[in-house]
PDB file of C-alpha atoms in Angstrom:
ATOM      1  CA  GLU P   1      -0.059   0.027  -0.022  1.00  0.00           C
ATOM      2  CA  ILE P   2       1.418   3.386  -1.044  1.00  0.00           C
ATOM      3  CA  VAL P   3      -0.060   6.731  -0.109  1.00  0.00           C
ATOM      4  CA  GLU P   4       2.611   9.074  -1.419  1.00  0.00           C
ATOM      5  CA  GLU P   5       1.281  11.633  -3.933  1.00  0.00           C
ATOM      6  CA  SER P   6       4.098  10.947  -6.406  1.00  0.00           C
ATOM      7  CA  PRO P   7       6.315   7.940  -6.828  1.00  0.00           C
ATOM      8  CA  PRO P   8       9.895   7.989  -5.607  1.00  0.00           C
ATOM      9  CA  ASP P   9      12.948   8.300  -7.830  1.00  0.00           C
ATOM     10  CA  SER P  10      13.377   4.697  -9.177  1.00  0.00           C
ATOM     11  CA  ASN P  11      17.112   5.241  -9.163  1.00  0.00           C
ATOM     12  CA  SER P  12      17.246   6.305  -5.452  1.00  0.00           C
ATOM     13  CA  GLY P  13      17.680   2.661  -4.213  1.00  0.00           C
ATOM     14  CA  SER P  14      15.547   3.521  -1.243  1.00  0.00           C
ATOM     15  CA  ALA P  15      12.363   2.218   0.078  1.00  0.00           C
ATOM     16  CA  VAL P  16      11.742   5.018   2.520  1.00  0.00           C
ATOM     17  CA  ASP P  17       9.491   6.990   0.060  1.00  0.00           C
ATOM     18  CA  PHE P  18       7.195   4.042  -0.017  1.00  0.00           C
ATOM     19  CA  GLN P  19       6.890   3.776   3.800  1.00  0.00           C
ATOM     20  CA  TRP P  20       3.373   5.304   4.068  1.00  0.00           C
ATOM     21  CA  HIS P  21       3.249   4.440   7.727  1.00  0.00           C
ATOM     22  CA  LEU P  22       5.887   7.209   8.439  1.00  0.00           C
ATOM     23  CA  ASP P  23       3.325   9.747   7.326  1.00  0.00           C
ATOM     24  CA  ALA P  24       0.463   7.934   9.178  1.00  0.00           C
ATOM     25  CA  ALA P  25       2.450   8.161  12.376  1.00  0.00           C
ATOM     26  CA  ASP P  26       3.682  11.738  11.628  1.00  0.00           C
ATOM     27  CA  LEU P  27       7.215  10.573  11.431  1.00  0.00           C
ATOM     28  CA  ARG P  28       8.152  11.813   7.957  1.00  0.00           C
ATOM     29  CA  GLY P  29      11.418  13.703   8.168  1.00  0.00           C
ATOM     30  CA  GLN P  30      11.543  13.353  11.971  1.00  0.00           C
ATOM     31  CA  THR P  31      14.413  11.881  13.797  1.00  0.00           C
ATOM     32  CA  TYR P  32      13.567  10.366  17.205  1.00  0.00           C
ATOM     33  CA  ARG P  33      16.671   8.695  18.649  1.00  0.00           C
ATOM     34  CA  ALA P  34      16.388   5.848  21.094  1.00  0.00           C
ATOM     35  CA  ASP P  35      20.039   5.092  21.692  1.00  0.00           C
ATOM     36  CA  GLY P  36      20.647   2.713  24.550  1.00  0.00           C
ATOM     37  CA  VAL P  37      17.206   1.116  24.440  1.00  0.00           C
ATOM     38  CA  VAL P  38      17.034  -2.613  23.956  1.00  0.00           C
ATOM     39  CA  VAL P  39      13.905  -3.976  22.157  1.00  0.00           C
ATOM     40  CA  ALA P  40      13.309  -7.683  22.250  1.00  0.00           C
ATOM     41  CA  VAL P  41      11.521  -8.834  19.093  1.00  0.00           C
ATOM     42  CA  VAL P  42       9.664 -11.958  20.155  1.00  0.00           C
ATOM     43  CA  ASP P  43       8.729 -13.362  16.789  1.00  0.00           C
ATOM     44  CA  SER P  44       9.885 -15.667  13.911  1.00  0.00           C
ATOM     45  CA  GLY P  45      13.514 -14.536  14.179  1.00  0.00           C
ATOM     46  CA  VAL P  46      15.294 -11.734  12.457  1.00  0.00           C
ATOM     47  CA  ALA P  47      17.581 -11.579   9.387  1.00  0.00           C
ATOM     48  CA  TYR P  48      20.390  -9.965  11.242  1.00  0.00           C
ATOM     49  CA  LEU P  49      23.254 -12.242   9.965  1.00  0.00           C
ATOM     50  CA  THR P  50      24.495 -13.733   6.764  1.00  0.00           C
ATOM     51  CA  THR P  51      25.408 -17.309   7.427  1.00  0.00           C
ATOM     52  CA  ALA P  52      24.447 -20.952   6.784  1.00  0.00           C
ATOM     53  CA  GLU P  53      22.752 -23.295   9.264  1.00  0.00           C
ATOM     54  CA  ASP P  54      21.860 -26.998   8.705  1.00  0.00           C
ATOM     55  CA  GLY P  55      22.574 -26.558   4.946  1.00  0.00           C
ATOM     56  CA  GLU P  56      20.280 -23.545   4.541  1.00  0.00           C
ATOM     57  CA  SER P  57      21.595 -20.056   3.640  1.00  0.00           C
ATOM     58  CA  PHE P  58      20.441 -16.960   5.421  1.00  0.00           C
ATOM     59  CA  ASN P  59      21.132 -13.284   4.286  1.00  0.00           C
ATOM     60  CA  ARG P  60      21.111 -10.306   6.480  1.00  0.00           C
ATOM     61  CA  ALA P  61      18.635  -7.532   5.732  1.00  0.00           C
ATOM     62  CA  GLU P  62      20.698  -4.596   4.442  1.00  0.00           C
ATOM     63  CA  SER P  63      18.863  -2.048   6.587  1.00  0.00           C
ATOM     64  CA  LEU P  64      19.700  -4.013   9.749  1.00  0.00           C
ATOM     65  CA  ALA P  65      23.409  -4.072   9.098  1.00  0.00           C
ATOM     66  CA  ASP P  66      24.348  -1.364  11.605  1.00  0.00           C
ATOM     67  CA  VAL P  67      21.761  -2.262  14.238  1.00  0.00           C
ATOM     68  CA  PRO P  68      23.347  -3.579  17.404  1.00  0.00           C
ATOM     69  CA  ILE P  69      22.190  -7.071  18.412  1.00  0.00           C
ATOM     70  CA  VAL P  70      21.951  -8.068  22.027  1.00  0.00           C
ATOM     71  CA  ALA P  71      21.547 -11.561  23.556  1.00  0.00           C
ATOM     72  CA  PRO P  72      19.786 -13.347  20.570  1.00  0.00           C
ATOM     73  CA  TRP P  73      18.224 -16.738  21.189  1.00  0.00           C
ATOM     74  CA  ASP P  74      16.297 -19.320  19.271  1.00  0.00           C
ATOM     75  CA  PHE P  75      13.654 -21.066  21.465  1.00  0.00           C
ATOM     76  CA  VAL P  76      12.369 -23.180  18.547  1.00  0.00           C
ATOM     77  CA  GLU P  77      15.615 -24.882  17.917  1.00  0.00           C
ATOM     78  CA  ASP P  78      17.363 -24.071  21.199  1.00  0.00           C
ATOM     79  CA  ASP P  79      20.411 -22.286  20.058  1.00  0.00           C
ATOM     80  CA  ALA P  80      21.896 -18.836  19.761  1.00  0.00           C
ATOM     81  CA  LEU P  81      20.971 -18.254  15.970  1.00  0.00           C
ATOM     82  CA  PRO P  82      17.356 -16.989  15.886  1.00  0.00           C
ATOM     83  CA  LEU P  83      17.423 -16.610  12.137  1.00  0.00           C
ATOM     84  CA  ASP P  84      14.239 -15.953  10.303  1.00  0.00           C
ATOM     85  CA  GLU P  85      12.611 -18.760   8.419  1.00  0.00           C
ATOM     86  CA  HIS P  86       9.293 -16.989   7.823  1.00  0.00           C
ATOM     87  CA  GLN P  87      10.027 -13.260   7.301  1.00  0.00           C
ATOM     88  CA  HIS P  88       7.513 -11.848   9.773  1.00  0.00           C
ATOM     89  CA  GLY P  89      10.040 -11.139  12.500  1.00  0.00           C
ATOM     90  CA  THR P  90      12.356  -9.408  10.063  1.00  0.00           C
ATOM     91  CA  HIS P  91       9.363  -7.308   8.900  1.00  0.00           C
ATOM     92  CA  ILE P  92       8.664  -6.302  12.461  1.00  0.00           C
ATOM     93  CA  ALA P  93      12.362  -5.500  13.219  1.00  0.00           C
ATOM     94  CA  SER P  94      12.461  -3.430  10.082  1.00  0.00           C
ATOM     95  CA  LEU P  95       9.618  -1.209  11.264  1.00  0.00           C
ATOM     96  CA  ILE P  96      11.410  -0.584  14.569  1.00  0.00           C
ATOM     97  CA  ALA P  97      15.143  -0.191  14.112  1.00  0.00           C
ATOM     98  CA  PRO P  98      16.824   0.322  10.705  1.00  0.00           C
ATOM     99  CA  GLN P  99      18.423   3.238   8.951  1.00  0.00           C
ATOM    100  CA  GLY P 100      19.082   3.531   5.240  1.00  0.00           C
ATOM    101  CA  LEU P 101      17.020   1.675   2.675  1.00  0.00           C
ATOM    102  CA  VAL P 102      14.276   1.271   5.197  1.00  0.00           C
ATOM    103  CA  GLN P 103      13.627   3.785   7.991  1.00  0.00           C
ATOM    104  CA  GLY P 104      12.716   2.531  11.498  1.00  0.00           C
ATOM    105  CA  VAL P 105      10.583   4.480  13.957  1.00  0.00           C
ATOM    106  CA  ALA P 106      13.041   4.097  16.764  1.00  0.00           C
ATOM    107  CA  GLN P 107      16.440   4.562  15.310  1.00  0.00           C
ATOM    108  CA  GLY P 108      19.404   3.868  17.615  1.00  0.00           C
ATOM    109  CA  VAL P 109      17.825   0.960  19.509  1.00  0.00           C
ATOM    110  CA  SER P 110      19.515  -2.366  19.924  1.00  0.00           C
ATOM    111  CA  LEU P 111      17.528  -5.458  18.942  1.00  0.00           C
ATOM    112  CA  MET P 112      17.184  -8.649  20.897  1.00  0.00           C
ATOM    113  CA  PRO P 113      15.945 -11.341  18.416  1.00  0.00           C
ATOM    114  CA  LEU P 114      14.001 -14.003  20.274  1.00  0.00           C
ATOM    115  CA  ARG P 115      12.631 -16.680  17.981  1.00  0.00           C
ATOM    116  CA  VAL P 116       9.448 -18.374  19.215  1.00  0.00           C
ATOM    117  CA  LEU P 117       7.633 -18.919  15.808  1.00  0.00           C
ATOM    118  CA  ASP P 118       8.723 -21.495  13.213  1.00  0.00           C
ATOM    119  CA  GLU P 119       8.834 -21.379   9.435  1.00  0.00           C
ATOM    120  CA  ASN P 120       4.987 -21.568   9.384  1.00  0.00           C
ATOM    121  CA  ASN P 121       4.764 -18.624  11.853  1.00  0.00           C
ATOM    122  CA  ALA P 122       3.412 -20.930  14.511  1.00  0.00           C
ATOM    123  CA  GLY P 123       4.656 -21.433  18.014  1.00  0.00           C
ATOM    124  CA  ASN P 124       3.783 -22.642  21.553  1.00  0.00           C
ATOM    125  CA  GLU P 125       3.215 -20.990  24.842  1.00  0.00           C
ATOM    126  CA  LEU P 126       6.198 -22.544  26.635  1.00  0.00           C
ATOM    127  CA  ASP P 127       8.638 -20.914  24.177  1.00  0.00           C
ATOM    128  CA  LEU P 128       6.842 -17.601  24.590  1.00  0.00           C
ATOM    129  CA  VAL P 129       7.081 -17.830  28.476  1.00  0.00           C
ATOM    130  CA  GLU P 130      10.821 -18.672  28.195  1.00  0.00           C
ATOM    131  CA  ALA P 131      11.500 -15.746  25.749  1.00  0.00           C
ATOM    132  CA  ILE P 132       9.766 -13.285  28.141  1.00  0.00           C
ATOM    133  CA  HIS P 133      11.956 -14.427  30.999  1.00  0.00           C
ATOM    134  CA  TRP P 134      15.066 -14.294  28.814  1.00  0.00           C
ATOM    135  CA  ALA P 135      14.222 -10.638  27.775  1.00  0.00           C
ATOM    136  CA  VAL P 136      13.951  -9.602  31.336  1.00  0.00           C
ATOM    137  CA  GLU P 137      17.079 -11.375  32.470  1.00  0.00           C
ATOM    138  CA  HIS P 138      19.152 -10.025  29.550  1.00  0.00           C
ATOM    139  CA  GLY P 139      18.240  -6.416  29.943  1.00  0.00           C
ATOM    140  CA  ALA P 140      15.416  -5.680  27.426  1.00  0.00           C
ATOM    141  CA  ASP P 141      13.663  -2.363  27.982  1.00  0.00           C
ATOM    142  CA  VAL P 142      10.808  -3.174  25.598  1.00  0.00           C
ATOM    143  CA  VAL P 143       9.336  -6.541  24.523  1.00  0.00           C
ATOM    144  CA  ASN P 144       7.467  -6.558  21.334  1.00  0.00           C
ATOM    145  CA  MET P 145       5.158  -9.435  20.596  1.00  0.00           C
ATOM    146  CA  SER P 146       3.504  -9.005  17.127  1.00  0.00           C
ATOM    147  CA  LEU P 147       1.730 -12.311  17.672  1.00  0.00           C
ATOM    148  CA  ALA P 148      -1.569 -13.579  19.204  1.00  0.00           C
ATOM    149  CA  PHE P 149      -3.185 -16.814  20.473  1.00  0.00           C
ATOM    150  CA  PRO P 150      -6.477 -17.899  18.843  1.00  0.00           C
ATOM    151  CA  SER P 151      -9.718 -16.476  20.200  1.00  0.00           C
ATOM    152  CA  GLY P 152     -10.824 -18.574  23.200  1.00  0.00           C
ATOM    153  CA  TYR P 153      -7.274 -19.275  24.365  1.00  0.00           C
ATOM    154  CA  LEU P 154      -6.795 -19.083  28.168  1.00  0.00           C
ATOM    155  CA  PRO P 155      -3.326 -18.363  29.472  1.00  0.00           C
ATOM    156  CA  SER P 156      -1.474 -20.614  31.844  1.00  0.00           C
ATOM    157  CA  PRO P 157      -0.260 -19.348  35.210  1.00  0.00           C
ATOM    158  CA  ALA P 158       3.241 -19.564  33.705  1.00  0.00           C
ATOM    159  CA  LEU P 159       2.473 -17.027  31.013  1.00  0.00           C
ATOM    160  CA  GLU P 160       0.620 -14.700  33.443  1.00  0.00           C
ATOM    161  CA  GLU P 161       3.694 -14.862  35.857  1.00  0.00           C
ATOM    162  CA  ALA P 162       6.190 -14.132  33.013  1.00  0.00           C
ATOM    163  CA  LEU P 163       4.237 -11.080  32.008  1.00  0.00           C
ATOM    164  CA  GLU P 164       3.906  -9.899  35.651  1.00  0.00           C
ATOM    165  CA  ARG P 165       7.627 -10.439  36.127  1.00  0.00           C
ATOM    166  CA  ALA P 166       8.319  -8.161  33.054  1.00  0.00           C
ATOM    167  CA  HIS P 167       5.896  -5.565  34.335  1.00  0.00           C
ATOM    168  CA  ASP P 168       7.353  -5.598  37.822  1.00  0.00           C
ATOM    169  CA  ALA P 169      10.898  -5.213  36.257  1.00  0.00           C
ATOM    170  CA  GLY P 170       9.820  -2.052  34.415  1.00  0.00           C
ATOM    171  CA  VAL P 171       9.844  -3.607  31.029  1.00  0.00           C
ATOM    172  CA  VAL P 172       7.440  -2.116  28.554  1.00  0.00           C
ATOM    173  CA  VAL P 173       5.528  -5.072  26.972  1.00  0.00           C
ATOM    174  CA  ILE P 174       3.641  -4.648  23.726  1.00  0.00           C
ATOM    175  CA  ALA P 175       1.397  -7.140  21.847  1.00  0.00           C
ATOM    176  CA  ALA P 176      -0.881  -7.200  18.838  1.00  0.00           C
ATOM    177  CA  THR P 177      -4.622  -7.453  19.505  1.00  0.00           C
ATOM    178  CA  GLY P 178      -5.033 -10.171  16.837  1.00  0.00           C
ATOM    179  CA  ASN P 179      -6.137 -10.302  13.214  1.00  0.00           C
ATOM    180  CA  ASP P 180      -9.475 -12.024  13.420  1.00  0.00           C
ATOM    181  CA  GLY P 181     -11.693  -8.942  13.067  1.00  0.00           C
ATOM    182  CA  ALA P 182     -13.256  -9.876  16.427  1.00  0.00           C
ATOM    183  CA  ASP P 183     -14.503  -7.701  19.360  1.00  0.00           C
ATOM    184  CA  ILE P 184     -12.095  -9.228  21.684  1.00  0.00           C
ATOM    185  CA  ILE P 185      -8.400  -8.701  22.545  1.00  0.00           C
ATOM    186  CA  SER P 186      -6.252 -11.864  22.090  1.00  0.00           C
ATOM    187  CA  TRP P 187      -3.644 -13.019  24.467  1.00  0.00           C
ATOM    188  CA  PRO P 188      -1.034 -11.963  25.355  1.00  0.00           C
ATOM    189  CA  ALA P 189      -2.276  -8.449  24.499  1.00  0.00           C
ATOM    190  CA  SER P 190      -5.297  -9.094  26.733  1.00  0.00           C
ATOM    191  CA  SER P 191      -3.148  -9.110  29.897  1.00  0.00           C
ATOM    192  CA  PRO P 192      -3.531  -5.999  31.961  1.00  0.00           C
ATOM    193  CA  THR P 193       0.266  -5.651  32.080  1.00  0.00           C
ATOM    194  CA  VAL P 194       0.531  -5.439  28.342  1.00  0.00           C
ATOM    195  CA  ILE P 195      -0.008  -2.544  25.966  1.00  0.00           C
ATOM    196  CA  ALA P 196      -2.566  -3.855  23.389  1.00  0.00           C
ATOM    197  CA  VAL P 197      -2.023  -2.441  19.856  1.00  0.00           C
ATOM    198  CA  GLY P 198      -4.497  -2.750  16.974  1.00  0.00           C
ATOM    199  CA  ALA P 199      -4.008  -1.998  13.279  1.00  0.00           C
ATOM    200  CA  SER P 200      -5.196   1.007  11.276  1.00  0.00           C
ATOM    201  CA  VAL P 201      -5.700   1.713   7.633  1.00  0.00           C
ATOM    202  CA  PRO P 202      -5.858   5.125   5.856  1.00  0.00           C
ATOM    203  CA  GLY P 203      -9.452   6.457   5.761  1.00  0.00           C
ATOM    204  CA  PRO P 204     -11.134   9.392   4.066  1.00  0.00           C
ATOM    205  CA  SER P 205     -10.552  11.577   7.199  1.00  0.00           C
ATOM    206  CA  GLY P 206      -7.507   9.873   8.674  1.00  0.00           C
ATOM    207  CA  PRO P 207      -6.434   6.490  10.061  1.00  0.00           C
ATOM    208  CA  GLU P 208      -9.309   4.142  10.933  1.00  0.00           C
ATOM    209  CA  LEU P 209      -9.531   0.688  12.469  1.00  0.00           C
ATOM    210  CA  ALA P 210      -8.464  -2.057   9.930  1.00  0.00           C
ATOM    211  CA  SER P 211     -11.329  -4.538   9.235  1.00  0.00           C
ATOM    212  CA  TYR P 212      -9.088  -7.506  10.243  1.00  0.00           C
ATOM    213  CA  SER P 213      -7.894  -6.008  13.520  1.00  0.00           C
ATOM    214  CA  ASN P 214      -9.401  -7.256  16.769  1.00  0.00           C
ATOM    215  CA  SER P 215     -10.681  -4.394  18.809  1.00  0.00           C
ATOM    216  CA  ASP P 216     -12.173  -3.639  22.226  1.00  0.00           C
ATOM    217  CA  PRO P 217     -12.800  -0.478  24.315  1.00  0.00           C
ATOM    218  CA  LYS P 218      -9.570  -1.508  26.301  1.00  0.00           C
ATOM    219  CA  VAL P 219      -7.334  -1.305  23.275  1.00  0.00           C
ATOM    220  CA  SER P 220      -4.613   1.232  24.010  1.00  0.00           C
ATOM    221  CA  PHE P 221      -3.374   2.241  20.507  1.00  0.00           C
ATOM    222  CA  LEU P 222      -3.779   1.741  16.799  1.00  0.00           C
ATOM    223  CA  ALA P 223      -0.662   1.517  14.664  1.00  0.00           C
ATOM    224  CA  PRO P 224      -0.445   1.668  10.869  1.00  0.00           C
ATOM    225  CA  GLY P 225      -1.139  -1.816   9.619  1.00  0.00           C
ATOM    226  CA  GLY P 226      -2.494  -1.270   6.144  1.00  0.00           C
ATOM    227  CA  SER P 227      -4.515  -3.609   4.008  1.00  0.00           C
ATOM    228  CA  LEU P 228      -3.747  -5.831   1.074  1.00  0.00           C
ATOM    229  CA  GLU P 229      -7.105  -4.820  -0.418  1.00  0.00           C
ATOM    230  CA  LEU P 230      -6.407  -1.040  -0.312  1.00  0.00           C
ATOM    231  CA  ASP P 231      -4.296   0.941  -2.796  1.00  0.00           C
ATOM    232  CA  THR P 232      -4.963   4.662  -2.816  1.00  0.00           C
ATOM    233  CA  ASN P 233      -2.751   5.731  -5.727  1.00  0.00           C
ATOM    234  CA  GLN P 234      -1.937   2.553  -7.803  1.00  0.00           C
TER     235      GLN P 234
END
């Protein structure tokens, strides 16, 4: 989805002009530094390294080349290489941190890639619980969980305790409300210790709730999410 009035210079080699969410969040041309802040991206991993593992090659995302990496861990395969086999985690990390071809909204942060989702973008509660504890123990200031359990899921005491521990440690914990278009906040965003974030799309008079985004009067924020069905300028 692109909402710029005119297309960018095709020779510029940059994707920043296409990042409509920078305008939606009033960040176009703004520089908000967050040096020293550590953000744990609890997701499908991050393309932060060019390497090979188990016969598979991985390439680092160019815009993440200069982003400091802190205490990475893969809870799916239980090793120190939380490489992204799905792309969702890299997408999220690329909204947060990078400079260059893609512009993050919190430049200067360090990333803590914590992989809890596999190549199918699926995971389990135990890995999520362990990742939250890891983030707290290794100095994360923010824990971002752009993931959600299905509607009707009830959390275990272990998950509630992990979220409470993060809250008590002063860690800012953020989670997506879910993409079911339901009038309910999915877990872990439903926890009172978590900032619940829904998705917005551009509307006639400004950002409005995306049709797929779960919502509830308790939702704290909407953030630019976009829609695969909406293209405002071809």
